[in-house]
């Protein structure tokens, strides 16, 4: 069911949501969080579609905030969707004039009571997400540094403005790589002396993966350019030979270890919905992401102290995030 409300108010939106739930036989909200999507008109379709797909795993109220007509008279229109291709509730808020600068005043009354709030910027990321009005409402703030023209510059700015709760899709994209590398390093091996990552030019995911490897292994991580897509290889040098994960096609990786046969592993490039679903599985601060982004911000000349070889630090850090109840 879709309800269009022109030049409306939060009270009318709440009434529409309540009436629709009763009409559909579900008076309770049944939501585990509120997802605020800060986007523009051009990108809202793909972003809301991804959020709606994720709502099947994380039932939530999706609030799409779209700024339009900044020179117009302050007002906002709403499009309320309930039961449309997903179990959640979606409200698109198109804000005009100066009201777009105070979107939090409209969003605040629409938050699901007593549930966490996640704010997602699918487009250009703010330098300090926690200082944005809609970011200040959230326990978790999700950006995508790869969506901007200067991805590595955006990543450095995010590192400078980091507060617990910040995260980035560039980090979620390397979760399968970290899991595979941690599994490889969990087997007996000589100390890693150098690390090299091959990726397409300006990849923020490669930069974060390099920061993570540098922190965990205590060696600088060199990043070299490849033809992509995304990260195409990680090569770790030891006295015995090279431990390598190569993925030239973006779908299947080959794990190579000294004196062992090569092994192929599925390592596909994940969709926006898959990345968003991963970020919604945890709402606490991600300390490992913080270590990686700060290490990247320090530059390639600084390396952390080698990790205790007796502690499986790399493995524990690379495990997929546990789902929070």
Short mmCIF file of the C-alpha atoms (twelve columns), coordinates in Angstrom:
data_MODEL
# 
_entry.id   MODEL 
# 
loop_
_atom_site.group_PDB 
_atom_site.id 
_atom_site.type_symbol 
_atom_site.label_atom_id 
_atom_site.label_alt_id 
_atom_site.label_comp_id 
_atom_site.label_asym_id 
_atom_site.label_seq_id 
_atom_site.Cartn_x 
_atom_site.Cartn_y 
_atom_site.Cartn_z 
_atom_site.pdbx_PDB_model_num 
ATOM 1   C CA . UNK A 1   0.000  0.000   0.000   1 
ATOM 2   C CA . UNK A 2   1.316  3.440   -0.968  1 
ATOM 3   C CA . UNK A 3   -0.028 6.685   0.497   1 
ATOM 4   C CA . UNK A 4   1.078  10.066  -0.897  1 
ATOM 5   C CA . UNK A 5   0.943  13.009  1.487   1 
ATOM 6   C CA . UNK A 6   1.691  16.443  0.016   1 
ATOM 7   C CA . UNK A 7   2.746  19.381  2.194   1 
ATOM 8   C CA . UNK A 8   2.207  17.192  5.228   1 
ATOM 9   C CA . UNK A 9   3.242  16.846  8.872   1 
ATOM 10  C CA . UNK A 10  4.739  14.123  11.052  1 
ATOM 11  C CA . UNK A 11  1.370  13.686  12.786  1 
ATOM 12  C CA . UNK A 12  -0.313 12.824  9.474   1 
ATOM 13  C CA . UNK A 13  2.484  10.382  8.651   1 
ATOM 14  C CA . UNK A 14  2.125  8.643   12.007  1 
ATOM 15  C CA . UNK A 15  -1.637 8.427   11.556  1 
ATOM 16  C CA . UNK A 16  -1.168 6.934   8.083   1 
ATOM 17  C CA . UNK A 17  1.287  4.319   9.381   1 
ATOM 18  C CA . UNK A 18  -0.984 3.334   12.267  1 
ATOM 19  C CA . UNK A 19  -4.111 3.140   10.118  1 
ATOM 20  C CA . UNK A 20  -2.321 1.063   7.492   1 
ATOM 21  C CA . UNK A 21  -0.976 -1.405  10.053  1 
ATOM 22  C CA . UNK A 22  -4.464 -1.917  11.496  1 
ATOM 23  C CA . UNK A 23  -5.948 -2.298  8.036   1 
ATOM 24  C CA . UNK A 24  -3.361 -4.974  7.202   1 
ATOM 25  C CA . UNK A 25  -3.962 -6.809  10.482  1 
ATOM 26  C CA . UNK A 26  -0.680 -5.976  12.237  1 
ATOM 27  C CA . UNK A 27  -1.215 -3.348  14.941  1 
ATOM 28  C CA . UNK A 28  2.275  -3.817  16.454  1 
ATOM 29  C CA . UNK A 29  5.281  -2.236  14.754  1 
ATOM 30  C CA . UNK A 30  7.504  -5.351  15.033  1 
ATOM 31  C CA . UNK A 31  10.613 -3.364  14.089  1 
ATOM 32  C CA . UNK A 32  14.122 -3.930  15.426  1 
ATOM 33  C CA . UNK A 33  15.597 -0.591  14.309  1 
ATOM 34  C CA . UNK A 34  15.110 2.589   12.309  1 
ATOM 35  C CA . UNK A 35  17.219 2.981   9.156   1 
ATOM 36  C CA . UNK A 36  17.670 6.578   7.969   1 
ATOM 37  C CA . UNK A 37  18.820 6.805   4.339   1 
ATOM 38  C CA . UNK A 38  20.222 10.224  3.419   1 
ATOM 39  C CA . UNK A 39  20.235 10.433  -0.362  1 
ATOM 40  C CA . UNK A 40  19.187 12.483  -3.381  1 
ATOM 41  C CA . UNK A 41  16.452 11.979  -5.941  1 
ATOM 42  C CA . UNK A 42  18.764 10.386  -8.505  1 
ATOM 43  C CA . UNK A 43  20.086 7.708   -6.142  1 
ATOM 44  C CA . UNK A 44  17.043 7.111   -3.940  1 
ATOM 45  C CA . UNK A 45  15.571 4.273   -6.018  1 
ATOM 46  C CA . UNK A 46  18.615 1.985   -5.747  1 
ATOM 47  C CA . UNK A 47  19.245 2.900   -2.099  1 
ATOM 48  C CA . UNK A 48  15.661 2.297   -0.980  1 
ATOM 49  C CA . UNK A 49  15.475 -0.935  -2.959  1 
ATOM 50  C CA . UNK A 50  18.604 -2.219  -1.183  1 
ATOM 51  C CA . UNK A 51  17.227 -1.128  2.201   1 
ATOM 52  C CA . UNK A 52  13.899 -2.846  1.491   1 
ATOM 53  C CA . UNK A 53  15.702 -6.071  0.627   1 
ATOM 54  C CA . UNK A 54  17.676 -5.875  3.874   1 
ATOM 55  C CA . UNK A 55  14.447 -5.340  5.832   1 
ATOM 56  C CA . UNK A 56  13.588 -8.994  5.204   1 
ATOM 57  C CA . UNK A 57  16.484 -9.906  7.499   1 
ATOM 58  C CA . UNK A 58  16.287 -6.854  9.770   1 
ATOM 59  C CA . UNK A 59  12.652 -5.678  10.028  1 
ATOM 60  C CA . UNK A 60  12.949 -1.916  10.257  1 
ATOM 61  C CA . UNK A 61  11.315 1.403   9.514   1 
ATOM 62  C CA . UNK A 62  13.109 2.973   6.573   1 
ATOM 63  C CA . UNK A 63  13.139 6.761   6.459   1 
ATOM 64  C CA . UNK A 64  14.436 8.110   3.161   1 
ATOM 65  C CA . UNK A 65  15.513 11.758  3.481   1 
ATOM 66  C CA . UNK A 66  15.721 13.566  0.136   1 
ATOM 67  C CA . UNK A 67  16.593 17.268  -0.127  1 
ATOM 68  C CA . UNK A 68  14.905 19.108  -3.009  1 
ATOM 69  C CA . UNK A 69  14.284 22.677  -4.125  1 
ATOM 70  C CA . UNK A 70  16.427 24.535  -1.613  1 
ATOM 71  C CA . UNK A 71  15.078 27.849  -2.891  1 
ATOM 72  C CA . UNK A 72  11.453 26.810  -2.393  1 
ATOM 73  C CA . UNK A 73  9.197  27.546  0.533   1 
ATOM 74  C CA . UNK A 74  9.895  25.255  3.513   1 
ATOM 75  C CA . UNK A 75  7.658  22.180  3.384   1 
ATOM 76  C CA . UNK A 76  7.926  18.429  2.922   1 
ATOM 77  C CA . UNK A 77  6.035  15.748  1.067   1 
ATOM 78  C CA . UNK A 78  5.856  12.140  2.186   1 
ATOM 79  C CA . UNK A 79  5.362  8.822   0.441   1 
ATOM 80  C CA . UNK A 80  4.340  6.072   2.870   1 
ATOM 81  C CA . UNK A 81  4.837  2.470   1.767   1 
ATOM 82  C CA . UNK A 82  3.638  -0.452  3.888   1 
ATOM 83  C CA . UNK A 83  3.705  -4.047  2.692   1 
ATOM 84  C CA . UNK A 84  5.283  -3.107  -0.621  1 
ATOM 85  C CA . UNK A 85  7.811  -5.860  -1.563  1 
ATOM 86  C CA . UNK A 86  8.963  -6.239  2.047   1 
ATOM 87  C CA . UNK A 87  7.865  -6.622  5.677   1 
ATOM 88  C CA . UNK A 88  8.985  -3.195  6.836   1 
ATOM 89  C CA . UNK A 89  7.636  0.337   6.608   1 
ATOM 90  C CA . UNK A 90  9.144  2.896   4.268   1 
ATOM 91  C CA . UNK A 91  8.618  6.636   4.390   1 
ATOM 92  C CA . UNK A 92  10.198 8.853   1.734   1 
ATOM 93  C CA . UNK A 93  10.531 12.433  2.952   1 
ATOM 94  C CA . UNK A 94  11.131 15.028  0.243   1 
ATOM 95  C CA . UNK A 95  12.138 18.254  1.947   1 
ATOM 96  C CA . UNK A 96  12.068 21.679  0.356   1 
ATOM 97  C CA . UNK A 97  13.677 24.977  1.238   1 
ATOM 98  C CA . UNK A 98  15.445 25.553  4.535   1 
ATOM 99  C CA . UNK A 99  13.632 22.583  6.040   1 
ATOM 100 C CA . UNK A 100 16.222 20.362  4.357   1 
ATOM 101 C CA . UNK A 101 18.843 21.867  6.675   1 
ATOM 102 C CA . UNK A 102 16.819 20.760  9.706   1 
ATOM 103 C CA . UNK A 103 15.756 17.287  8.603   1 
ATOM 104 C CA . UNK A 104 16.337 15.906  12.083  1 
ATOM 105 C CA . UNK A 105 13.326 17.868  13.376  1 
ATOM 106 C CA . UNK A 106 11.112 15.961  10.928  1 
ATOM 107 C CA . UNK A 107 12.792 12.568  11.371  1 
ATOM 108 C CA . UNK A 108 12.913 12.533  15.175  1 
ATOM 109 C CA . UNK A 109 9.147  12.007  15.755  1 
ATOM 110 C CA . UNK A 110 9.168  9.158   13.204  1 
ATOM 111 C CA . UNK A 111 11.805 7.010   14.905  1 
ATOM 112 C CA . UNK A 112 10.565 3.658   16.179  1 
ATOM 113 C CA . UNK A 113 10.482 4.029   20.005  1 
ATOM 114 C CA . UNK A 114 13.093 2.192   22.068  1 
ATOM 115 C CA . UNK A 115 14.978 0.766   19.087  1 
ATOM 116 C CA . UNK A 116 18.447 1.547   17.694  1 
ATOM 117 C CA . UNK A 117 18.917 4.028   14.867  1 
ATOM 118 C CA . UNK A 118 21.282 3.571   11.910  1 
ATOM 119 C CA . UNK A 119 22.021 6.409   9.465   1 
ATOM 120 C CA . UNK A 120 23.345 5.528   6.010   1 
ATOM 121 C CA . UNK A 121 24.784 7.872   3.383   1 
ATOM 122 C CA . UNK A 122 24.871 5.842   0.125   1 
ATOM 123 C CA . UNK A 123 26.322 8.794   -1.790  1 
ATOM 124 C CA . UNK A 124 28.976 11.343  -0.845  1 
ATOM 125 C CA . UNK A 125 30.021 10.826  2.754   1 
ATOM 126 C CA . UNK A 126 30.142 13.727  5.230   1 
ATOM 127 C CA . UNK A 127 33.578 14.415  6.710   1 
ATOM 128 C CA . UNK A 128 32.304 13.889  10.256  1 
ATOM 129 C CA . UNK A 129 29.183 11.706  10.219  1 
ATOM 130 C CA . UNK A 130 28.670 11.982  13.978  1 
ATOM 131 C CA . UNK A 131 28.400 15.782  13.719  1 
ATOM 132 C CA . UNK A 132 25.689 15.693  11.059  1 
ATOM 133 C CA . UNK A 133 22.205 16.301  12.447  1 
ATOM 134 C CA . UNK A 134 20.930 12.931  11.220  1 
ATOM 135 C CA . UNK A 135 24.140 11.206  12.245  1 
ATOM 136 C CA . UNK A 136 23.790 12.476  15.806  1 
ATOM 137 C CA . UNK A 137 20.495 10.570  16.100  1 
ATOM 138 C CA . UNK A 138 22.162 7.239   15.319  1 
ATOM 139 C CA . UNK A 139 24.110 4.607   17.218  1 
ATOM 140 C CA . UNK A 140 25.641 3.445   13.927  1 
ATOM 141 C CA . UNK A 141 26.671 5.648   10.998  1 
ATOM 142 C CA . UNK A 142 27.385 3.980   7.635   1 
ATOM 143 C CA . UNK A 143 29.184 5.689   4.757   1 
ATOM 144 C CA . UNK A 144 30.677 4.562   1.440   1 
ATOM 145 C CA . UNK A 145 33.958 6.279   0.712   1 
ATOM 146 C CA . UNK A 146 34.114 4.586   -2.699  1 
ATOM 147 C CA . UNK A 147 31.093 6.570   -3.918  1 
ATOM 148 C CA . UNK A 148 32.964 9.897   -4.027  1 
ATOM 149 C CA . UNK A 149 35.308 11.267  -6.678  1 
ATOM 150 C CA . UNK A 150 38.296 11.170  -4.278  1 
ATOM 151 C CA . UNK A 151 37.801 7.912   -2.407  1 
ATOM 152 C CA . UNK A 152 41.120 7.918   -0.538  1 
ATOM 153 C CA . UNK A 153 40.735 11.579  0.384   1 
ATOM 154 C CA . UNK A 154 37.268 10.827  1.751   1 
ATOM 155 C CA . UNK A 155 38.711 7.929   3.740   1 
ATOM 156 C CA . UNK A 156 41.346 10.197  5.312   1 
ATOM 157 C CA . UNK A 157 38.696 12.724  6.286   1 
ATOM 158 C CA . UNK A 158 36.573 9.975   7.816   1 
ATOM 159 C CA . UNK A 159 39.611 8.823   9.798   1 
ATOM 160 C CA . UNK A 160 40.092 12.347  11.153  1 
ATOM 161 C CA . UNK A 161 36.439 12.655  12.169  1 
ATOM 162 C CA . UNK A 162 35.985 9.110   13.476  1 
ATOM 163 C CA . UNK A 163 33.843 8.452   16.542  1 
ATOM 164 C CA . UNK A 164 32.748 5.022   17.838  1 
ATOM 165 C CA . UNK A 165 29.817 3.845   15.737  1 
ATOM 166 C CA . UNK A 166 31.239 5.018   12.399  1 
ATOM 167 C CA . UNK A 167 31.817 2.454   9.659   1 
ATOM 168 C CA . UNK A 168 32.191 2.300   5.891   1 
ATOM 169 C CA . UNK A 169 31.152 -0.023  3.086   1 
ATOM 170 C CA . UNK A 170 34.784 -0.069  1.963   1 
ATOM 171 C CA . UNK A 171 35.466 -2.005  5.189   1 
ATOM 172 C CA . UNK A 172 32.546 -4.394  4.765   1 
ATOM 173 C CA . UNK A 173 33.783 -5.245  1.273   1 
ATOM 174 C CA . UNK A 174 36.981 -6.760  2.681   1 
ATOM 175 C CA . UNK A 175 35.312 -9.024  5.268   1 
ATOM 176 C CA . UNK A 176 35.520 -12.115 2.984   1 
ATOM 177 C CA . UNK A 177 39.168 -11.294 2.223   1 
ATOM 178 C CA . UNK A 178 39.990 -10.982 5.917   1 
ATOM 179 C CA . UNK A 179 38.232 -14.255 6.688   1 
ATOM 180 C CA . UNK A 180 40.128 -16.113 3.969   1 
ATOM 181 C CA . UNK A 181 43.499 -14.602 4.901   1 
ATOM 182 C CA . UNK A 182 42.936 -15.333 8.581   1 
ATOM 183 C CA . UNK A 183 42.143 -18.974 7.763   1 
ATOM 184 C CA . UNK A 184 45.322 -19.225 5.690   1 
ATOM 185 C CA . UNK A 185 47.442 -17.663 8.432   1 
ATOM 186 C CA . UNK A 186 45.920 -19.938 11.039  1 
ATOM 187 C CA . UNK A 187 47.925 -22.784 9.499   1 
ATOM 188 C CA . UNK A 188 51.609 -23.164 10.521  1 
ATOM 189 C CA . UNK A 189 53.780 -20.753 8.562   1 
ATOM 190 C CA . UNK A 190 56.972 -18.740 8.767   1 
ATOM 191 C CA . UNK A 191 56.814 -15.094 9.797   1 
ATOM 192 C CA . UNK A 192 55.418 -12.773 7.136   1 
ATOM 193 C CA . UNK A 193 58.096 -10.285 6.061   1 
ATOM 194 C CA . UNK A 194 56.232 -8.250  3.434   1 
ATOM 195 C CA . UNK A 195 52.636 -7.785  2.306   1 
ATOM 196 C CA . UNK A 196 51.417 -6.589  -1.079  1 
ATOM 197 C CA . UNK A 197 47.856 -5.859  -2.194  1 
ATOM 198 C CA . UNK A 198 46.905 -5.525  -5.850  1 
ATOM 199 C CA . UNK A 199 43.765 -3.503  -6.606  1 
ATOM 200 C CA . UNK A 200 42.323 -0.993  -9.014  1 
ATOM 201 C CA . UNK A 201 43.495 2.577   -8.614  1 
ATOM 202 C CA . UNK A 202 42.391 4.492   -5.511  1 
ATOM 203 C CA . UNK A 203 40.577 1.572   -3.870  1 
ATOM 204 C CA . UNK A 204 39.604 2.474   -0.268  1 
ATOM 205 C CA . UNK A 205 38.968 -1.209  0.452   1 
ATOM 206 C CA . UNK A 206 42.561 -2.019  -0.483  1 
ATOM 207 C CA . UNK A 207 43.745 0.812   1.778   1 
ATOM 208 C CA . UNK A 208 41.762 -0.535  4.737   1 
ATOM 209 C CA . UNK A 209 42.853 -4.113  4.075   1 
ATOM 210 C CA . UNK A 210 46.444 -2.865  3.996   1 
ATOM 211 C CA . UNK A 211 45.939 -1.087  7.311   1 
ATOM 212 C CA . UNK A 212 44.478 -4.232  8.867   1 
ATOM 213 C CA . UNK A 213 47.344 -6.430  7.626   1 
ATOM 214 C CA . UNK A 214 49.910 -3.908  8.826   1 
ATOM 215 C CA . UNK A 215 48.405 -3.785  12.317  1 
ATOM 216 C CA . UNK A 216 48.007 -7.548  12.618  1 
ATOM 217 C CA . UNK A 217 51.281 -8.660  11.043  1 
ATOM 218 C CA . UNK A 218 53.523 -5.762  12.031  1 
ATOM 219 C CA . UNK A 219 54.823 -5.195  8.487   1 
ATOM 220 C CA . UNK A 220 54.142 -2.390  6.010   1 
ATOM 221 C CA . UNK A 221 51.554 -3.277  3.388   1 
ATOM 222 C CA . UNK A 222 52.334 -2.133  -0.150  1 
ATOM 223 C CA . UNK A 223 49.454 -1.430  -2.532  1 
ATOM 224 C CA . UNK A 224 50.059 -1.756  -6.255  1 
ATOM 225 C CA . UNK A 225 47.685 -0.967  -9.086  1 
ATOM 226 C CA . UNK A 226 45.940 -3.680  -11.066 1 
ATOM 227 C CA . UNK A 227 43.195 -3.682  -13.676 1 
ATOM 228 C CA . UNK A 228 40.561 -4.712  -11.129 1 
ATOM 229 C CA . UNK A 229 37.761 -5.259  -10.506 1 
ATOM 230 C CA . UNK A 230 38.307 -4.206  -6.892  1 
ATOM 231 C CA . UNK A 231 41.006 -6.096  -5.033  1 
ATOM 232 C CA . UNK A 232 42.569 -8.733  -7.284  1 
ATOM 233 C CA . UNK A 233 45.339 -10.217 -5.107  1 
ATOM 234 C CA . UNK A 234 46.985 -10.262 -1.688  1 
ATOM 235 C CA . UNK A 235 50.526 -11.645 -1.502  1 
ATOM 236 C CA . UNK A 236 52.316 -12.348 1.792   1 
ATOM 237 C CA . UNK A 237 56.016 -13.175 1.617   1 
ATOM 238 C CA . UNK A 238 57.605 -15.639 4.042   1 
ATOM 239 C CA . UNK A 239 60.964 -17.473 4.099   1 
ATOM 240 C CA . UNK A 240 59.210 -20.593 2.821   1 
ATOM 241 C CA . UNK A 241 57.621 -18.781 -0.098  1 
ATOM 242 C CA . UNK A 242 54.532 -16.749 -0.892  1 
ATOM 243 C CA . UNK A 243 51.071 -17.081 0.597   1 
ATOM 244 C CA . UNK A 244 48.749 -15.604 -2.007  1 
ATOM 245 C CA . UNK A 245 45.051 -15.067 -2.604  1 
ATOM 246 C CA . UNK A 246 44.351 -14.064 -6.212  1 
ATOM 247 C CA . UNK A 247 40.945 -13.117 -7.661  1 
ATOM 248 C CA . UNK A 248 41.247 -11.738 -11.200 1 
ATOM 249 C CA . UNK A 249 37.583 -12.145 -12.179 1 
ATOM 250 C CA . UNK A 250 35.763 -10.784 -9.101  1 
ATOM 251 C CA . UNK A 251 34.103 -14.139 -8.433  1 
ATOM 252 C CA . UNK A 252 36.488 -17.001 -7.619  1 
ATOM 253 C CA . UNK A 253 39.769 -16.740 -5.696  1 
ATOM 254 C CA . UNK A 254 42.754 -19.058 -5.687  1 
ATOM 255 C CA . UNK A 255 44.564 -19.659 -2.384  1 
ATOM 256 C CA . UNK A 256 48.214 -20.601 -2.838  1 
ATOM 257 C CA . UNK A 257 50.571 -21.767 -0.083  1 
ATOM 258 C CA . UNK A 258 54.158 -23.041 -0.246  1 
ATOM 259 C CA . UNK A 259 54.378 -26.809 -0.849  1 
ATOM 260 C CA . UNK A 260 50.599 -27.188 -0.995  1 
ATOM 261 C CA . UNK A 261 48.200 -27.536 -3.921  1 
ATOM 262 C CA . UNK A 262 46.225 -24.459 -4.919  1 
ATOM 263 C CA . UNK A 263 42.661 -24.243 -3.643  1 
ATOM 264 C CA . UNK A 264 39.799 -22.338 -5.233  1 
ATOM 265 C CA . UNK A 265 37.360 -20.439 -3.026  1 
ATOM 266 C CA . UNK A 266 34.188 -18.505 -3.851  1 
ATOM 267 C CA . UNK A 267 34.916 -14.795 -3.288  1 
ATOM 268 C CA . UNK A 268 32.327 -12.826 -5.228  1 
ATOM 269 C CA . UNK A 269 31.917 -9.065  -5.122  1 
ATOM 270 C CA . UNK A 270 28.923 -8.384  -2.906  1 
ATOM 271 C CA . UNK A 271 25.873 -6.244  -3.640  1 
ATOM 272 C CA . UNK A 272 24.871 -3.096  -1.768  1 
ATOM 273 C CA . UNK A 273 22.130 -5.019  0.050   1 
ATOM 274 C CA . UNK A 274 24.623 -7.644  1.258   1 
ATOM 275 C CA . UNK A 275 26.977 -4.946  2.549   1 
ATOM 276 C CA . UNK A 276 24.176 -3.103  4.324   1 
ATOM 277 C CA . UNK A 277 22.892 -6.325  5.894   1 
ATOM 278 C CA . UNK A 278 26.344 -6.991  7.334   1 
ATOM 279 C CA . UNK A 279 26.556 -3.531  8.847   1 
ATOM 280 C CA . UNK A 280 23.157 -3.931  10.513  1 
ATOM 281 C CA . UNK A 281 24.217 -7.164  12.233  1 
ATOM 282 C CA . UNK A 282 26.232 -5.244  14.783  1 
ATOM 283 C CA . UNK A 283 25.447 -1.946  16.441  1 
ATOM 284 C CA . UNK A 284 28.430 -1.678  18.785  1 
ATOM 285 C CA . UNK A 285 31.659 0.169   17.880  1 
ATOM 286 C CA . UNK A 286 33.948 -1.695  15.466  1 
ATOM 287 C CA . UNK A 287 37.390 -1.411  17.073  1 
ATOM 288 C CA . UNK A 288 39.087 -3.363  14.271  1 
ATOM 289 C CA . UNK A 289 37.794 -0.908  11.659  1 
ATOM 290 C CA . UNK A 290 39.093 1.936   13.816  1 
ATOM 291 C CA . UNK A 291 42.568 0.344   13.948  1 
ATOM 292 C CA . UNK A 292 42.609 -0.172  10.183  1 
ATOM 293 C CA . UNK A 293 41.469 3.325   9.215   1 
ATOM 294 C CA . UNK A 294 43.819 5.011   11.680  1 
ATOM 295 C CA . UNK A 295 46.709 2.901   10.418  1 
ATOM 296 C CA . UNK A 296 45.876 3.949   6.858   1 
ATOM 297 C CA . UNK A 297 45.738 7.603   7.904   1 
ATOM 298 C CA . UNK A 298 49.244 7.412   9.389   1 
ATOM 299 C CA . UNK A 299 50.735 6.590   6.003   1 
ATOM 300 C CA . UNK A 300 52.850 3.733   4.669   1 
ATOM 301 C CA . UNK A 301 55.990 4.677   6.566   1 
ATOM 302 C CA . UNK A 302 54.622 3.659   9.978   1 
ATOM 303 C CA . UNK A 303 54.216 0.022   10.998  1 
ATOM 304 C CA . UNK A 304 52.763 -1.426  14.151  1 
ATOM 305 C CA . UNK A 305 54.695 -3.686  16.462  1 
ATOM 306 C CA . UNK A 306 54.545 -7.324  15.365  1 
ATOM 307 C CA . UNK A 307 51.649 -9.233  16.827  1 
ATOM 308 C CA . UNK A 308 52.285 -12.001 19.317  1 
ATOM 309 C CA . UNK A 309 52.665 -15.098 17.103  1 
ATOM 310 C CA . UNK A 310 51.087 -17.201 19.859  1 
ATOM 311 C CA . UNK A 311 47.856 -15.179 19.723  1 
ATOM 312 C CA . UNK A 312 45.464 -15.795 16.806  1 
ATOM 313 C CA . UNK A 313 44.803 -12.077 16.459  1 
ATOM 314 C CA . UNK A 314 44.383 -12.087 12.705  1 
ATOM 315 C CA . UNK A 315 41.876 -14.885 12.837  1 
ATOM 316 C CA . UNK A 316 39.723 -13.346 15.546  1 
ATOM 317 C CA . UNK A 317 39.688 -9.981  13.836  1 
ATOM 318 C CA . UNK A 318 38.700 -11.401 10.489  1 
ATOM 319 C CA . UNK A 319 35.805 -13.549 11.553  1 
ATOM 320 C CA . UNK A 320 32.416 -12.412 10.216  1 
ATOM 321 C CA . UNK A 321 30.640 -10.190 12.691  1 
ATOM 322 C CA . UNK A 322 28.424 -11.998 15.119  1 
ATOM 323 C CA . UNK A 323 24.768 -11.100 14.944  1 
ATOM 324 C CA . UNK A 324 23.589 -9.007  17.852  1 
ATOM 325 C CA . UNK A 325 20.302 -9.793  19.465  1 
# 
